[in-house]
Amino acid sequence: DLQTMRRDLDPKLQHRVLDNMVLVGHSMGGLVSRMQTLESGNEFWSILSDEPFENVKGTDEDKQKLAAALFFHPNPSIQRVITIGTPHRGSDYANDYTQWIARNLIRLPSSLIELGNSLIRQNPGVFRNTAFLTTTTSIDSLNPKSPIFPAMLRARCAPWVRYHNIIVIIEKSKWFDSKSVDSDGVVTVDSAHMDDAVSEIVVAAQHSSIQSTPRSILE
């Protein structure tokens, strides 16, 4: 972690290395990277409830875990974020069919599932959106209807962070049409676009191969 890195690094290098971090995130990794630079405010808590967080009942440990997921500050060490083929507004790939498959193939640790269920049981009427507490796979959370995407777009970004964005499109076969489609096969151009990026390029590739494309590597 950062504290271990600070301890092990030469003091003369600590500031240069750890206070000038660049995060590069592909697909959902871009969402995780961007989340590191947001001021949560009440944006994420308001997805769940209109009640003050102090009204939540449960053990101190459970409430601390819930608070850590919903209330946070930007990481001061991160100066730049590069997102690649990232579904900033979700992906239609996360539809009912793929979600059903994922739920049958993927199982989260029972302790995580029980945490959400326990809080729901102890707080009848407090949570408006209980599905947010019981999301079982990452595909569930990428559904374009997920309330987390508007919350991320509304949340205040750290003013010292610069964002760069790479949008991916699939190039159609020149046998039929030389134009490109408005998607990389998973994420549409509209979902991948970000207004606050200081630079944004479009690269012809596929979602799964964009990170090894020379144009992306150069960027």
mmCIF file with all atom_site columns, C-alpha atoms in Angstrom:
data_model
loop_
_atom_site.group_PDB
_atom_site.id
_atom_site.type_symbol
_atom_site.label_atom_id
_atom_site.label_alt_id
_atom_site.label_comp_id
_atom_site.label_asym_id
_atom_site.label_entity_id
_atom_site.label_seq_id
_atom_site.pdbx_PDB_ins_code
_atom_site.Cartn_x
_atom_site.Cartn_y
_atom_site.Cartn_z
_atom_site.occupancy
_atom_site.B_iso_or_equiv
_atom_site.pdbx_formal_charge
_atom_site.auth_seq_id
_atom_site.auth_comp_id
_atom_site.auth_asym_id
_atom_site.auth_atom_id
_atom_site.pdbx_PDB_model_num
ATOM 1   C CA . ASP A 1 1   ? 0.000   0.000   0.000   1.00 0.00 ? 1   ASP A CA 1
ATOM 2   C CA . LEU A 1 2   ? 0.994   3.654   -0.143  1.00 0.00 ? 2   LEU A CA 1
ATOM 3   C CA . GLN A 1 3   ? 2.229   3.770   3.445   1.00 0.00 ? 3   GLN A CA 1
ATOM 4   C CA . THR A 1 4   ? 4.571   0.834   2.854   1.00 0.00 ? 4   THR A CA 1
ATOM 5   C CA . MET A 1 5   ? 5.853   2.436   -0.349  1.00 0.00 ? 5   MET A CA 1
ATOM 6   C CA . ARG A 1 6   ? 6.525   5.695   1.478   1.00 0.00 ? 6   ARG A CA 1
ATOM 7   C CA . ARG A 1 7   ? 8.476   3.861   4.181   1.00 0.00 ? 7   ARG A CA 1
ATOM 8   C CA . ASP A 1 8   ? 10.595  1.902   1.713   1.00 0.00 ? 8   ASP A CA 1
ATOM 9   C CA . LEU A 1 9   ? 11.364  4.696   -0.750  1.00 0.00 ? 9   LEU A CA 1
ATOM 10  C CA . ASP A 1 10  ? 14.292  7.062   -0.510  1.00 0.00 ? 10  ASP A CA 1
ATOM 11  C CA . PRO A 1 11  ? 12.899  10.205  1.199   1.00 0.00 ? 11  PRO A CA 1
ATOM 12  C CA . LYS A 1 12  ? 14.106  12.337  -1.702  1.00 0.00 ? 12  LYS A CA 1
ATOM 13  C CA . LEU A 1 13  ? 11.922  10.322  -4.092  1.00 0.00 ? 13  LEU A CA 1
ATOM 14  C CA . GLN A 1 14  ? 8.789   9.987   -1.992  1.00 0.00 ? 14  GLN A CA 1
ATOM 15  C CA . HIS A 1 15  ? 7.137   13.222  -3.075  1.00 0.00 ? 15  HIS A CA 1
ATOM 16  C CA . ARG A 1 16  ? 8.079   12.821  -6.737  1.00 0.00 ? 16  ARG A CA 1
ATOM 17  C CA . VAL A 1 17  ? 6.838   9.222   -6.970  1.00 0.00 ? 17  VAL A CA 1
ATOM 18  C CA . LEU A 1 18  ? 3.841   9.027   -4.669  1.00 0.00 ? 18  LEU A CA 1
ATOM 19  C CA . ASP A 1 19  ? 2.348   12.484  -5.120  1.00 0.00 ? 19  ASP A CA 1
ATOM 20  C CA . ASN A 1 20  ? 2.382   12.302  -8.922  1.00 0.00 ? 20  ASN A CA 1
ATOM 21  C CA . MET A 1 21  ? 0.611   9.027   -9.568  1.00 0.00 ? 21  MET A CA 1
ATOM 22  C CA . VAL A 1 22  ? -1.019  8.225   -12.906 1.00 0.00 ? 22  VAL A CA 1
ATOM 23  C CA . LEU A 1 23  ? -3.838  5.690   -13.032 1.00 0.00 ? 23  LEU A CA 1
ATOM 24  C CA . VAL A 1 24  ? -4.597  3.904   -16.294 1.00 0.00 ? 24  VAL A CA 1
ATOM 25  C CA . GLY A 1 25  ? -7.866  1.987   -16.346 1.00 0.00 ? 25  GLY A CA 1
ATOM 26  C CA . HIS A 1 26  ? -9.345  -0.177  -19.091 1.00 0.00 ? 26  HIS A CA 1
ATOM 27  C CA . SER A 1 27  ? -13.106 -0.785  -19.193 1.00 0.00 ? 27  SER A CA 1
ATOM 28  C CA . MET A 1 28  ? -14.445 -1.083  -15.631 1.00 0.00 ? 28  MET A CA 1
ATOM 29  C CA . GLY A 1 29  ? -10.933 -0.327  -14.393 1.00 0.00 ? 29  GLY A CA 1
ATOM 30  C CA . GLY A 1 30  ? -11.474 3.181   -15.719 1.00 0.00 ? 30  GLY A CA 1
ATOM 31  C CA . LEU A 1 31  ? -14.476 3.583   -13.419 1.00 0.00 ? 31  LEU A CA 1
ATOM 32  C CA . VAL A 1 32  ? -12.434 2.359   -10.450 1.00 0.00 ? 32  VAL A CA 1
ATOM 33  C CA . SER A 1 33  ? -9.622  4.776   -11.363 1.00 0.00 ? 33  SER A CA 1
ATOM 34  C CA . ARG A 1 34  ? -11.955 7.745   -11.735 1.00 0.00 ? 34  ARG A CA 1
ATOM 35  C CA . MET A 1 35  ? -13.670 6.919   -8.446  1.00 0.00 ? 35  MET A CA 1
ATOM 36  C CA . GLN A 1 36  ? -10.299 7.465   -6.740  1.00 0.00 ? 36  GLN A CA 1
ATOM 37  C CA . THR A 1 37  ? -10.496 11.152  -7.679  1.00 0.00 ? 37  THR A CA 1
ATOM 38  C CA . LEU A 1 38  ? -14.060 11.970  -6.625  1.00 0.00 ? 38  LEU A CA 1
ATOM 39  C CA . GLU A 1 39  ? -15.483 13.737  -3.590  1.00 0.00 ? 39  GLU A CA 1
ATOM 40  C CA . SER A 1 40  ? -18.474 11.609  -2.693  1.00 0.00 ? 40  SER A CA 1
ATOM 41  C CA . GLY A 1 41  ? -20.471 14.160  -0.736  1.00 0.00 ? 41  GLY A CA 1
ATOM 42  C CA . ASN A 1 42  ? -23.926 12.610  -0.290  1.00 0.00 ? 42  ASN A CA 1
ATOM 43  C CA . GLU A 1 43  ? -24.254 11.546  -3.929  1.00 0.00 ? 43  GLU A CA 1
ATOM 44  C CA . PHE A 1 44  ? -23.848 7.817   -3.274  1.00 0.00 ? 44  PHE A CA 1
ATOM 45  C CA . TRP A 1 45  ? -25.665 7.705   0.037   1.00 0.00 ? 45  TRP A CA 1
ATOM 46  C CA . SER A 1 46  ? -28.663 9.458   -1.571  1.00 0.00 ? 46  SER A CA 1
ATOM 47  C CA . ILE A 1 47  ? -28.955 6.490   -3.947  1.00 0.00 ? 47  ILE A CA 1
ATOM 48  C CA . LEU A 1 48  ? -29.834 4.376   -0.942  1.00 0.00 ? 48  LEU A CA 1
ATOM 49  C CA . SER A 1 49  ? -31.791 6.600   1.370   1.00 0.00 ? 49  SER A CA 1
ATOM 50  C CA . ASP A 1 50  ? -33.262 9.997   2.224   1.00 0.00 ? 50  ASP A CA 1
ATOM 51  C CA . GLU A 1 51  ? -32.536 9.374   5.906   1.00 0.00 ? 51  GLU A CA 1
ATOM 52  C CA . PRO A 1 52  ? -29.408 10.736  7.636   1.00 0.00 ? 52  PRO A CA 1
ATOM 53  C CA . PHE A 1 53  ? -26.682 8.087   7.748   1.00 0.00 ? 53  PHE A CA 1
ATOM 54  C CA . GLU A 1 54  ? -26.617 8.427   11.544  1.00 0.00 ? 54  GLU A CA 1
ATOM 55  C CA . ASN A 1 55  ? -30.073 6.803   11.640  1.00 0.00 ? 55  ASN A CA 1
ATOM 56  C CA . VAL A 1 56  ? -28.767 3.493   10.270  1.00 0.00 ? 56  VAL A CA 1
ATOM 57  C CA . LYS A 1 57  ? -28.920 0.645   12.777  1.00 0.00 ? 57  LYS A CA 1
ATOM 58  C CA . GLY A 1 58  ? -26.331 -2.107  12.911  1.00 0.00 ? 58  GLY A CA 1
ATOM 59  C CA . THR A 1 59  ? -23.029 -3.041  14.466  1.00 0.00 ? 59  THR A CA 1
ATOM 60  C CA . ASP A 1 60  ? -20.265 -0.451  14.455  1.00 0.00 ? 60  ASP A CA 1
ATOM 61  C CA . GLU A 1 61  ? -18.232 -2.677  12.128  1.00 0.00 ? 61  GLU A CA 1
ATOM 62  C CA . ASP A 1 62  ? -21.078 -3.042  9.611   1.00 0.00 ? 62  ASP A CA 1
ATOM 63  C CA . LYS A 1 63  ? -21.803 0.687   9.623   1.00 0.00 ? 63  LYS A CA 1
ATOM 64  C CA . GLN A 1 64  ? -18.122 1.474   9.143   1.00 0.00 ? 64  GLN A CA 1
ATOM 65  C CA . LYS A 1 65  ? -17.979 -0.821  6.102   1.00 0.00 ? 65  LYS A CA 1
ATOM 66  C CA . LEU A 1 66  ? -21.065 0.801   4.613   1.00 0.00 ? 66  LEU A CA 1
ATOM 67  C CA . ALA A 1 67  ? -19.746 4.304   5.277   1.00 0.00 ? 67  ALA A CA 1
ATOM 68  C CA . ALA A 1 68  ? -16.376 3.469   3.697   1.00 0.00 ? 68  ALA A CA 1
ATOM 69  C CA . ALA A 1 69  ? -18.135 2.437   0.476   1.00 0.00 ? 69  ALA A CA 1
ATOM 70  C CA . LEU A 1 70  ? -20.356 5.522   0.290   1.00 0.00 ? 70  LEU A CA 1
ATOM 71  C CA . PHE A 1 71  ? -18.392 8.426   1.783   1.00 0.00 ? 71  PHE A CA 1
ATOM 72  C CA . PHE A 1 72  ? -14.871 9.147   0.561   1.00 0.00 ? 72  PHE A CA 1
ATOM 73  C CA . HIS A 1 73  ? -12.447 11.845  -0.560  1.00 0.00 ? 73  HIS A CA 1
ATOM 74  C CA . PRO A 1 74  ? -10.118 12.090  -3.575  1.00 0.00 ? 74  PRO A CA 1
ATOM 75  C CA . ASN A 1 75  ? -6.752  10.386  -3.284  1.00 0.00 ? 75  ASN A CA 1
ATOM 76  C CA . PRO A 1 76  ? -4.303  13.334  -3.061  1.00 0.00 ? 76  PRO A CA 1
ATOM 77  C CA . SER A 1 77  ? -1.484  11.330  -4.680  1.00 0.00 ? 77  SER A CA 1
ATOM 78  C CA . ILE A 1 78  ? -3.279  10.916  -8.013  1.00 0.00 ? 78  ILE A CA 1
ATOM 79  C CA . GLN A 1 79  ? -2.562  13.641  -10.549 1.00 0.00 ? 79  GLN A CA 1
ATOM 80  C CA . ARG A 1 80  ? -3.745  12.092  -13.807 1.00 0.00 ? 80  ARG A CA 1
ATOM 81  C CA . VAL A 1 81  ? -6.260  9.444   -14.892 1.00 0.00 ? 81  VAL A CA 1
ATOM 82  C CA . ILE A 1 82  ? -6.372  7.771   -18.310 1.00 0.00 ? 82  ILE A CA 1
ATOM 83  C CA . THR A 1 83  ? -9.542  5.835   -19.114 1.00 0.00 ? 83  THR A CA 1
ATOM 84  C CA . ILE A 1 84  ? -9.685  3.388   -22.020 1.00 0.00 ? 84  ILE A CA 1
ATOM 85  C CA . GLY A 1 85  ? -12.932 2.011   -23.421 1.00 0.00 ? 85  GLY A CA 1
ATOM 86  C CA . THR A 1 86  ? -14.634 2.852   -20.143 1.00 0.00 ? 86  THR A CA 1
ATOM 87  C CA . PRO A 1 87  ? -18.437 2.653   -19.794 1.00 0.00 ? 87  PRO A CA 1
ATOM 88  C CA . HIS A 1 88  ? -18.927 5.971   -17.979 1.00 0.00 ? 88  HIS A CA 1
ATOM 89  C CA . ARG A 1 89  ? -22.672 5.602   -18.491 1.00 0.00 ? 89  ARG A CA 1
ATOM 90  C CA . GLY A 1 90  ? -22.900 1.827   -18.351 1.00 0.00 ? 90  GLY A CA 1
ATOM 91  C CA . SER A 1 91  ? -23.003 -0.833  -21.039 1.00 0.00 ? 91  SER A CA 1
ATOM 92  C CA . ASP A 1 92  ? -25.893 -2.543  -22.798 1.00 0.00 ? 92  ASP A CA 1
ATOM 93  C CA . TYR A 1 93  ? -23.698 -5.639  -22.566 1.00 0.00 ? 93  TYR A CA 1
ATOM 94  C CA . ALA A 1 94  ? -24.953 -5.804  -18.973 1.00 0.00 ? 94  ALA A CA 1
ATOM 95  C CA . ASN A 1 95  ? -28.440 -6.923  -19.980 1.00 0.00 ? 95  ASN A CA 1
ATOM 96  C CA . ASP A 1 96  ? -30.862 -9.352  -18.363 1.00 0.00 ? 96  ASP A CA 1
ATOM 97  C CA . TYR A 1 97  ? -29.310 -12.341 -20.149 1.00 0.00 ? 97  TYR A CA 1
ATOM 98  C CA . THR A 1 98  ? -25.665 -11.642 -19.290 1.00 0.00 ? 98  THR A CA 1
ATOM 99  C CA . GLN A 1 99  ? -26.609 -10.701 -15.743 1.00 0.00 ? 99  GLN A CA 1
ATOM 100 C CA . TRP A 1 100 ? -28.433 -14.000 -15.314 1.00 0.00 ? 100 TRP A CA 1
ATOM 101 C CA . ILE A 1 101 ? -25.420 -15.951 -16.611 1.00 0.00 ? 101 ILE A CA 1
ATOM 102 C CA . ALA A 1 102 ? -23.026 -14.060 -14.349 1.00 0.00 ? 102 ALA A CA 1
ATOM 103 C CA . ARG A 1 103 ? -25.158 -14.656 -11.271 1.00 0.00 ? 103 ARG A CA 1
ATOM 104 C CA . ASN A 1 104 ? -25.094 -18.372 -11.963 1.00 0.00 ? 104 ASN A CA 1
ATOM 105 C CA . LEU A 1 105 ? -21.338 -18.496 -12.529 1.00 0.00 ? 105 LEU A CA 1
ATOM 106 C CA . ILE A 1 106 ? -20.024 -15.968 -10.004 1.00 0.00 ? 106 ILE A CA 1
ATOM 107 C CA . ARG A 1 107 ? -20.477 -15.969 -6.248  1.00 0.00 ? 107 ARG A CA 1
ATOM 108 C CA . LEU A 1 108 ? -19.286 -13.235 -3.920  1.00 0.00 ? 108 LEU A CA 1
ATOM 109 C CA . PRO A 1 109 ? -18.066 -14.193 -0.431  1.00 0.00 ? 109 PRO A CA 1
ATOM 110 C CA . SER A 1 110 ? -21.059 -14.947 1.774   1.00 0.00 ? 110 SER A CA 1
ATOM 111 C CA . SER A 1 111 ? -19.850 -12.375 4.340   1.00 0.00 ? 111 SER A CA 1
ATOM 112 C CA . LEU A 1 112 ? -20.318 -9.555  1.808   1.00 0.00 ? 112 LEU A CA 1
ATOM 113 C CA . ILE A 1 113 ? -23.788 -10.713 0.831   1.00 0.00 ? 113 ILE A CA 1
ATOM 114 C CA . GLU A 1 114 ? -24.821 -11.121 4.458   1.00 0.00 ? 114 GLU A CA 1
ATOM 115 C CA . LEU A 1 115 ? -23.625 -7.594  5.289   1.00 0.00 ? 115 LEU A CA 1
ATOM 116 C CA . GLY A 1 116 ? -26.138 -6.081  2.864   1.00 0.00 ? 116 GLY A CA 1
ATOM 117 C CA . ASN A 1 117 ? -28.948 -8.405  3.903   1.00 0.00 ? 117 ASN A CA 1
ATOM 118 C CA . SER A 1 118 ? -28.278 -7.766  7.600   1.00 0.00 ? 118 SER A CA 1
ATOM 119 C CA . LEU A 1 119 ? -28.446 -3.995  7.177   1.00 0.00 ? 119 LEU A CA 1
ATOM 120 C CA . ILE A 1 120 ? -31.675 -4.298  5.196   1.00 0.00 ? 120 ILE A CA 1
ATOM 121 C CA . ARG A 1 121 ? -33.270 -6.451  7.915   1.00 0.00 ? 121 ARG A CA 1
ATOM 122 C CA . GLN A 1 122 ? -32.271 -4.069  10.688  1.00 0.00 ? 122 GLN A CA 1
ATOM 123 C CA . ASN A 1 123 ? -33.405 -0.950  8.860   1.00 0.00 ? 123 ASN A CA 1
ATOM 124 C CA . PRO A 1 124 ? -36.899 -1.492  7.463   1.00 0.00 ? 124 PRO A CA 1
ATOM 125 C CA . GLY A 1 125 ? -38.019 1.500   5.438   1.00 0.00 ? 125 GLY A CA 1
ATOM 126 C CA . VAL A 1 126 ? -34.631 3.244   5.601   1.00 0.00 ? 126 VAL A CA 1
ATOM 127 C CA . PHE A 1 127 ? -33.180 2.071   2.285   1.00 0.00 ? 127 PHE A CA 1
ATOM 128 C CA . ARG A 1 128 ? -34.930 3.222   -0.855  1.00 0.00 ? 128 ARG A CA 1
ATOM 129 C CA . ASN A 1 129 ? -32.830 1.083   -3.165  1.00 0.00 ? 129 ASN A CA 1
ATOM 130 C CA . THR A 1 130 ? -32.007 -2.248  -1.549  1.00 0.00 ? 130 THR A CA 1
ATOM 131 C CA . ALA A 1 131 ? -30.733 -3.677  -4.863  1.00 0.00 ? 131 ALA A CA 1
ATOM 132 C CA . PHE A 1 132 ? -27.689 -1.424  -4.511  1.00 0.00 ? 132 PHE A CA 1
ATOM 133 C CA . LEU A 1 133 ? -26.795 -3.262  -1.291  1.00 0.00 ? 133 LEU A CA 1
ATOM 134 C CA . THR A 1 134 ? -27.218 -6.722  -2.791  1.00 0.00 ? 134 THR A CA 1
ATOM 135 C CA . THR A 1 135 ? -25.456 -6.363  -6.163  1.00 0.00 ? 135 THR A CA 1
ATOM 136 C CA . THR A 1 136 ? -23.848 -9.738  -6.740  1.00 0.00 ? 136 THR A CA 1
ATOM 137 C CA . THR A 1 137 ? -21.534 -9.276  -9.749  1.00 0.00 ? 137 THR A CA 1
ATOM 138 C CA . SER A 1 138 ? -19.675 -6.529  -11.599 1.00 0.00 ? 138 SER A CA 1
ATOM 139 C CA . ILE A 1 139 ? -21.970 -7.070  -14.599 1.00 0.00 ? 139 ILE A CA 1
ATOM 140 C CA . ASP A 1 140 ? -24.934 -6.091  -12.412 1.00 0.00 ? 140 ASP A CA 1
ATOM 141 C CA . SER A 1 141 ? -23.223 -2.823  -11.557 1.00 0.00 ? 141 SER A CA 1
ATOM 142 C CA . LEU A 1 142 ? -22.537 -1.997  -15.239 1.00 0.00 ? 142 LEU A CA 1
ATOM 143 C CA . ASN A 1 143 ? -26.217 -1.929  -16.197 1.00 0.00 ? 143 ASN A CA 1
ATOM 144 C CA . PRO A 1 144 ? -26.923 1.490   -17.793 1.00 0.00 ? 144 PRO A CA 1
ATOM 145 C CA . LYS A 1 145 ? -29.891 1.839   -15.424 1.00 0.00 ? 145 LYS A CA 1
ATOM 146 C CA . SER A 1 146 ? -27.622 1.624   -12.385 1.00 0.00 ? 146 SER A CA 1
ATOM 147 C CA . PRO A 1 147 ? -27.925 4.815   -10.305 1.00 0.00 ? 147 PRO A CA 1
ATOM 148 C CA . ILE A 1 148 ? -24.187 4.827   -9.673  1.00 0.00 ? 148 ILE A CA 1
ATOM 149 C CA . PHE A 1 149 ? -23.425 6.338   -13.098 1.00 0.00 ? 149 PHE A CA 1
ATOM 150 C CA . PRO A 1 150 ? -25.420 9.578   -12.629 1.00 0.00 ? 150 PRO A CA 1
ATOM 151 C CA . ALA A 1 151 ? -23.938 9.816   -9.126  1.00 0.00 ? 151 ALA A CA 1
ATOM 152 C CA . MET A 1 152 ? -20.395 9.547   -10.489 1.00 0.00 ? 152 MET A CA 1
ATOM 153 C CA . LEU A 1 153 ? -21.101 12.165  -13.145 1.00 0.00 ? 153 LEU A CA 1
ATOM 154 C CA . ARG A 1 154 ? -22.522 14.565  -10.533 1.00 0.00 ? 154 ARG A CA 1
ATOM 155 C CA . ALA A 1 155 ? -19.802 14.014  -7.937  1.00 0.00 ? 155 ALA A CA 1
ATOM 156 C CA . ARG A 1 156 ? -17.181 16.758  -7.640  1.00 0.00 ? 156 ARG A CA 1
ATOM 157 C CA . CYS A 1 157 ? -13.803 15.878  -9.161  1.00 0.00 ? 157 CYS A CA 1
ATOM 158 C CA . ALA A 1 158 ? -10.505 16.746  -7.523  1.00 0.00 ? 158 ALA A CA 1
ATOM 159 C CA . PRO A 1 159 ? -9.434  20.066  -9.126  1.00 0.00 ? 159 PRO A CA 1
ATOM 160 C CA . TRP A 1 160 ? -5.783  18.978  -9.399  1.00 0.00 ? 160 TRP A CA 1
ATOM 161 C CA . VAL A 1 161 ? -6.514  15.866  -11.491 1.00 0.00 ? 161 VAL A CA 1
ATOM 162 C CA . ARG A 1 162 ? -6.302  15.828  -15.282 1.00 0.00 ? 162 ARG A CA 1
ATOM 163 C CA . TYR A 1 163 ? -8.349  13.291  -17.207 1.00 0.00 ? 163 TYR A CA 1
ATOM 164 C CA . HIS A 1 164 ? -7.484  11.739  -20.567 1.00 0.00 ? 164 HIS A CA 1
ATOM 165 C CA . ASN A 1 165 ? -9.853  9.482   -22.438 1.00 0.00 ? 165 ASN A CA 1
ATOM 166 C CA . ILE A 1 166 ? -9.531  6.888   -25.201 1.00 0.00 ? 166 ILE A CA 1
ATOM 167 C CA . ILE A 1 167 ? -12.742 5.950   -27.000 1.00 0.00 ? 167 ILE A CA 1
ATOM 168 C CA . VAL A 1 168 ? -12.770 2.698   -28.937 1.00 0.00 ? 168 VAL A CA 1
ATOM 169 C CA . ILE A 1 169 ? -14.698 1.920   -32.117 1.00 0.00 ? 169 ILE A CA 1
ATOM 170 C CA . ILE A 1 170 ? -14.844 -1.159  -34.301 1.00 0.00 ? 170 ILE A CA 1
ATOM 171 C CA . GLU A 1 171 ? -13.822 -0.500  -37.873 1.00 0.00 ? 171 GLU A CA 1
ATOM 172 C CA . LYS A 1 172 ? -16.220 -2.064  -40.339 1.00 0.00 ? 172 LYS A CA 1
ATOM 173 C CA . SER A 1 173 ? -14.963 -4.308  -43.103 1.00 0.00 ? 173 SER A CA 1
ATOM 174 C CA . LYS A 1 174 ? -14.007 -2.283  -46.145 1.00 0.00 ? 174 LYS A CA 1
ATOM 175 C CA . TRP A 1 175 ? -15.724 -4.939  -48.271 1.00 0.00 ? 175 TRP A CA 1
ATOM 176 C CA . PHE A 1 176 ? -19.015 -3.401  -47.237 1.00 0.00 ? 176 PHE A CA 1
ATOM 177 C CA . ASP A 1 177 ? -18.475 -0.029  -45.590 1.00 0.00 ? 177 ASP A CA 1
ATOM 178 C CA . SER A 1 178 ? -15.359 1.962   -44.709 1.00 0.00 ? 178 SER A CA 1
ATOM 179 C CA . LYS A 1 179 ? -17.080 3.755   -41.831 1.00 0.00 ? 179 LYS A CA 1
ATOM 180 C CA . SER A 1 180 ? -16.835 2.678   -38.208 1.00 0.00 ? 180 SER A CA 1
ATOM 181 C CA . VAL A 1 181 ? -19.586 1.645   -35.827 1.00 0.00 ? 181 VAL A CA 1
ATOM 182 C CA . ASP A 1 182 ? -20.297 3.726   -32.745 1.00 0.00 ? 182 ASP A CA 1
ATOM 183 C CA . SER A 1 183 ? -19.197 1.024   -30.308 1.00 0.00 ? 183 SER A CA 1
ATOM 184 C CA . ASP A 1 184 ? -16.260 -1.214  -29.442 1.00 0.00 ? 184 ASP A CA 1
ATOM 185 C CA . GLY A 1 185 ? -18.563 -4.189  -29.147 1.00 0.00 ? 185 GLY A CA 1
ATOM 186 C CA . VAL A 1 186 ? -19.159 -3.602  -25.441 1.00 0.00 ? 186 VAL A CA 1
ATOM 187 C CA . VAL A 1 187 ? -19.181 0.162   -24.813 1.00 0.00 ? 187 VAL A CA 1
ATOM 188 C CA . THR A 1 188 ? -20.854 2.734   -27.047 1.00 0.00 ? 188 THR A CA 1
ATOM 189 C CA . VAL A 1 189 ? -19.155 5.985   -28.015 1.00 0.00 ? 189 VAL A CA 1
ATOM 190 C CA . ASP A 1 190 ? -21.791 7.967   -26.121 1.00 0.00 ? 190 ASP A CA 1
ATOM 191 C CA . SER A 1 191 ? -21.083 6.025   -22.936 1.00 0.00 ? 191 SER A CA 1
ATOM 192 C CA . ALA A 1 192 ? -17.306 6.263   -23.352 1.00 0.00 ? 192 ALA A CA 1
ATOM 193 C CA . HIS A 1 193 ? -17.237 10.047  -23.924 1.00 0.00 ? 193 HIS A CA 1
ATOM 194 C CA . MET A 1 194 ? -16.338 12.391  -21.061 1.00 0.00 ? 194 MET A CA 1
ATOM 195 C CA . ASP A 1 195 ? -16.799 16.160  -21.130 1.00 0.00 ? 195 ASP A CA 1
ATOM 196 C CA . ASP A 1 196 ? -14.116 16.934  -18.546 1.00 0.00 ? 196 ASP A CA 1
ATOM 197 C CA . ALA A 1 197 ? -11.231 15.164  -20.316 1.00 0.00 ? 197 ALA A CA 1
ATOM 198 C CA . VAL A 1 198 ? -8.381  17.482  -21.299 1.00 0.00 ? 198 VAL A CA 1
ATOM 199 C CA . SER A 1 199 ? -7.717  15.141  -24.219 1.00 0.00 ? 199 SER A CA 1
ATOM 200 C CA . GLU A 1 200 ? -9.853  12.524  -25.906 1.00 0.00 ? 200 GLU A CA 1
ATOM 201 C CA . ILE A 1 201 ? -8.998  10.392  -28.914 1.00 0.00 ? 201 ILE A CA 1
ATOM 202 C CA . VAL A 1 202 ? -10.853 7.728   -30.879 1.00 0.00 ? 202 VAL A CA 1
ATOM 203 C CA . VAL A 1 203 ? -9.013  4.529   -31.771 1.00 0.00 ? 203 VAL A CA 1
ATOM 204 C CA . ALA A 1 204 ? -10.230 1.806   -34.141 1.00 0.00 ? 204 ALA A CA 1
ATOM 205 C CA . ALA A 1 205 ? -9.961  -1.500  -32.282 1.00 0.00 ? 205 ALA A CA 1
ATOM 206 C CA . GLN A 1 206 ? -12.043 -3.904  -30.245 1.00 0.00 ? 206 GLN A CA 1
ATOM 207 C CA . HIS A 1 207 ? -12.846 -3.649  -26.568 1.00 0.00 ? 207 HIS A CA 1
ATOM 208 C CA . SER A 1 208 ? -10.656 -6.606  -25.591 1.00 0.00 ? 208 SER A CA 1
ATOM 209 C CA . SER A 1 209 ? -7.605  -5.562  -27.623 1.00 0.00 ? 209 SER A CA 1
ATOM 210 C CA . ILE A 1 210 ? -7.489  -1.769  -27.302 1.00 0.00 ? 210 ILE A CA 1
ATOM 211 C CA . GLN A 1 211 ? -4.827  -1.768  -24.569 1.00 0.00 ? 211 GLN A CA 1
ATOM 212 C CA . SER A 1 212 ? -2.318  -3.435  -26.939 1.00 0.00 ? 212 SER A CA 1
ATOM 213 C CA . THR A 1 213 ? -3.035  -1.154  -29.906 1.00 0.00 ? 213 THR A CA 1
ATOM 214 C CA . PRO A 1 214 ? -0.030  1.026   -30.854 1.00 0.00 ? 214 PRO A CA 1
ATOM 215 C CA . ARG A 1 215 ? -2.089  4.229   -31.031 1.00 0.00 ? 215 ARG A CA 1
ATOM 216 C CA . SER A 1 216 ? -3.364  3.685   -27.492 1.00 0.00 ? 216 SER A CA 1
ATOM 217 C CA . ILE A 1 217 ? 0.094   2.861   -26.175 1.00 0.00 ? 217 ILE A CA 1
ATOM 218 C CA . LEU A 1 218 ? 1.469   6.050   -27.761 1.00 0.00 ? 218 LEU A CA 1
ATOM 219 C CA . GLU A 1 219 ? -1.266  8.132   -26.169 1.00 0.00 ? 219 GLU A CA 1
#
